[in-house]
Amino acid sequence: MLALDKIREFAGENGLSSQLAEESRTQYGTNVLTPPERAPLWKQYLKNFDSPIIRILLFAVVVSAIVAIPEGSGLFDTLAILAAILLATGISFFNEYRSSREFEVLNERRDDMAVRVIRDSRPTVVPSREIVAGDLILLEAGDAIPADGWLLASDGFSCDESAFTGESEPAHKKTGEQVLRGSFVTEGKGRMIAAAVGDATEMGVIAAALGIDHVTKTPLESKLDHLAGLISTFGYAMAILICSTLVIRGILVGELTGLDIASVDHLLRYFMLAVVIIVAAVPEGLPMSVALSLSLAMRKMTRANCLVRRLIACETIGSATTICTDKTGTLTKNQMEVAGASVAAPAVPGPVPASVAEWIALNAAVNGTTHLEKREDGRTRVIGNSTEGALLRWLQSHMIDYRLLREQHPAARQHLFDGKRKRMSTVVNLSGRWFLLVKGAPEILAGLCTPAPDLHGVDAFSSRAMRTLAFAHREINGDDEDETNLCWDGYVGIRDPLRDGIAQSVARCQNAGIRVQMVTGDNPATAVAVAREAGILTGGTVMSGKEFRDLPAAEQAAAAQNLDVMARAEPMDKLLLVEVLQKAGAVVAVTGDGTNDAPALRRADVGLAMGVTGTDVAREAGDIILLDDSFVSITSAVWWGRSLYENIQRFLIFQLTINFSICILVLAAPLLGYPEPFTIIEILWVNIIMDTLAAFALCSEAPHSGLLDRPPVPRDAAIITPFMAVSIAVTGALLVMGGLLQLGTGFMGGQTEGGVTSVFFAAFIIAAVVNGFNCRVMDGKMPAFFSGNPVFFLVMGGIVFIQILIIQYGGAVFGTVPLTTTEWVTIAGAAAVPVIVLGFIVRSLFAWHRARGKIPAGA
């Protein structure tokens, strides 16, 4: 930032001319923060291919194409896999791109903020982006400071610098002192000269030094990487085993007799089947299921005031084990209100007040300089001191017009509040008599009153961390305006109240196994009172930031895990707390609004930046933007994140059961001398179409209340739970045994080999569709049966309808024969009932063992 004497020499004393403003813009830059460098769109798209599942599918595409091109057939299989890849990556890319655009629009609004400056020797209004170094800027209470600079004039000027210092109390500024972009004027008036704009401001320097790349993999990314390794190993092992088995069988039955054309043809068919098994083992719909689930969660979270900037954060917030939250604005309304008073209510004062309630109302209205302003969005903004603003809102809530009282009783003289006097007084004329109205710190006013008042009520408010304010008056005789021998009128307790629903939201998080910790720059007494009211203080410790910072590293881990409240915290204390918690295995979500919160937001598993009060730097570092700055929105995000994770598990049970069954059937049927269970085109139908449609069906499940009744899934827990593994194995075994029984005996129908395999193919699809209902229920937890996911019924009904068409009319392509009505009824009963009953038995056994503590919850 340019020195004061240097910038004044450049700008002069009366503001810049239009020509000089252009010269300043050329020399010192524009007042827009350079956004972090974005990768080109093609690089953003290719980033979506950096997934083990996608890489396995790409390998399958290459192998499938190598086999299909010489054979002259099978390219449809290759193209279908490629289409699944492009669809999955396209969905992820589109949603992140759209979210990025919404975020940029949100930031651009800040740069269009109107600022009053002196240009060409006259006051005018320009957008914040057009401020240049040397501009004379006029400031008053409520304004955001648009650039770094120096105060040239100060009239009771104070500003909120918490974005840089972490201090919640406004800083009083004198002429010649420095002010920073991103601060807000809380009271008084002033005039500043801009000495640094855009990237040259303190905020810009911090933003450039930070960077925002996340290097830590999210829990879901790590689990899917591990799963991809297991699936690929299983697929390759099965392909080698099947190919080897078929070669041995071919030699034994005389299919492979030498290097003749017939033997080569058989070998090629074995190899193609092995390739199909590799493709069948990999759930092509998994990337699509993840992408669709993330997309759905992102849209729902945006409606719930959470703008998701990084798509995978939708799931990560659901895995959070600890939330480190700010106090002001997140838990509280960031709006001071009268929470209690010595009178039941203020009363409209008469010509000369006749009761303490009337004196208090008159004092609160007249003895002040603050105003209330109605904003375009219907909210009321305080122009001036927040404590005085609380008094004015209190009067308004009791239908008392403070403006009218000020017009009726204009102040003859005023002595403004200062830190030494701790009181303010105003002289007014009431029906020809002069009175002195005084308000201030109760302990100060009590010493000036006769008789001295009882302060027990004041002490009770103070113990609840309220800011107390007392009122007194006396009639002026002659010229004696001394603030002595006052008549005590009463007092009020003022506090920043909790947002609606905060205590319930905190309780829901705690019930869901999430530890909520409050990190604030406020004093311990206020922090403890708010934390206790919000339900955060539940037997843990209360520490100051310095106390935590000074602990030995070995003790910090234990202290972090037992911490409920950190008071007098500096931004770097929040970062240290996040790092300590993560080393202990916690998945940490952090809220922040200040520039210095950015390191903690970036380091956290999920950074939750404030959309209303947050600085550009904080929002750039965050993964999710809270559009209403409220903790309640975090609870909603956790709910959707857990739903997303559970929907992915639903899809995995459904698809891996099918894939497991196909691999075993293709291996076992030839060994037992049965007909080949599937043609390649049938495997394509089962593998690609059902993968894709099942992803749509199962990723659309709505959240259910039980999601917040269990602890979060540990970071190191496998995505395939013991219940899922047993369900896949048992249901898969049922499909395999039933399938082999049909192929060997034709017990469900079929007079010829074609009829037997057609019945088998139809029964396999019906059984898989019915298993979709078991997957919806998961482990006894399911949304409303019909209204929870109508898409499921449409998709599964569509699969059954298409399957009937394939069997009845697709013989030329699929090698099937039409079935009779009796055979279809037999298939429906024989395929559906055992799957439903078996699913119920598995769920009941797990519930029984879990109730007796033999299996942990969530296993």
C-alpha angles and dihedrals in degrees: 000000000000118000116257096245092048096050092044089052089053098043104033124212104290104053132268126301117231090255093050090047089058091048090051091050089053094046103037104022137240128301096250124106111235106242117234112275109272120212115244114270092252090055091047089053095047089052087072090066091063093098128106092227091052091047091052090051091050089053089050089052092053095047092044091051092048090054096040100050098059090040092051093224139068096061089121088064090052093047092048092055090047090050090053090052094049092046094051095046092042093055092051093046094048094050096047090046092051092047090050091053092050089051093051091050088052090054094045090060089064091057091053093059111131116246127189113228139160110247126167088003094299135090116258140158123245133171116266091246090063096056111116135190108279096033116139105227124197113217136186138163112308097026124124113229104241101196143011113271151121130283112243095178132019129188109179086321119180130164138191108243096169090122087070106023103030088228113137094201116085117252117236111229130203131199111288095027125123124256126191137217111256093039123114129220108239100180144352130027134275148163122227137184116224111238101170131023137186115344092004092065122096089253091051093050092051091047092052092048095049108059115193107228116133112220099178118089115234119242092254093049091051093048094048090049090055092045091050090055092052093047094048091049091050092046095049092044092051092046092052092044094049094045091048092046092050092048091052091045090047091055092047096049095040101252091121110050104149141300095325125128093256092054092048089050091053092048091051090051090050090050093048090051090051090052090049089051090054089052092044092051092057115075100229089186094060097085088045091047091051092046094048093045091049091047093050092046091048093054093046092047091051089055087051090056096264114120106199113214098173111043098211088057086077089073098033093061087057089056094050115131096180133032117197104198135186119233109216113070095356102061094013131045093245085231121108114229136179104257098176142359142189088246127057091237140338115265131216104261121234124221085288113015113250100192139038089250089059093045091051092049092049092046093048092050103041105028097072147061102220125111136196119230127196111227127212091255091058095255124126118240124201113230103199134001115013093217092054089045089058090054092051092049088049090055091046091052088059094048095255115141108217091189091059092050091051090051092049094045109030116190113258092191135357133197106200125222118266135174094255100047094035091201142078128215136193131191115220137172116236115186092329095315124105121230135183115222116198131184130173147099109354095226090053096046092044089062090053096049130091115239099025110245129232109258099192091107090050091051090052091055092046091053087059089055093253122152103238125210125186131204131210139159144184137187115254117235113198113319096331106122096156115143093237137109088029125175111238112231104174144268145256134216115226128192143155099256126217118264116256113278096012096124091049092047093050090049091051091052092049091047086052091056096257118136112221115206124184117218114186142156090224124109118274096251094056092040093052093048093051093043091051092049091047091049094243096117101075105152099304126120132278116217138168119240090248093052091053093043092052095052118108112259091249091057096043093073093057092042092051093052093050096042122118101164133021110191130187086024123171120212092255089055088061091051091049091050091051092050093048092049092048092051087056090056100260123145101225130204117190132193121209143157106178132087091243090052089068096089091054092044091051095045095048122092086240122018113203109196125190115251097196105038099016122115121238090252094052092048092048090054095047128093094205126030115214101217092196097034089232130141088217088070090056090058090052090050091052089051093053092043092056091046090054092052092048092049090055089051090051090055092047093054090049098046101037090051089057094043093047091049095048093051093050094044093050089050099043103040097065091044090056092047093248125139116274103276097217137024116222091255090051091053087050090054093047095042105041108024097041091043092054098041093044089054089057092044101047101035091061096067113131119233118266129211093250091071090081094045095075135059120264119271108264117250092242097044117115116247088230104072123201089256091052092047092050092045092050093046097045097043091042090052090051091052091047095048093043091047094049090046091054093046091049101040109012089225092161094049144284128126097202134039088259091051092048093051091044091054089047092050092048093046092049092055093045091049091049092050092049089049086060087073090054088051091052091054090047106173096350093298118113138148121242107314099239108008093045093071120357088170089070093062093045093050097043091044089051092052092053091047092050090046091056090051091049093052096042101039109011101075094119092059104027100032093238132139126219117265130217125246090251091054091050091051090048091049092050093052099039094046101039106040099053092047093051093045094046091049090052092049093050092049092047093050092050091047090050093050092043092052089056093049095247092119122037118240112272094024 
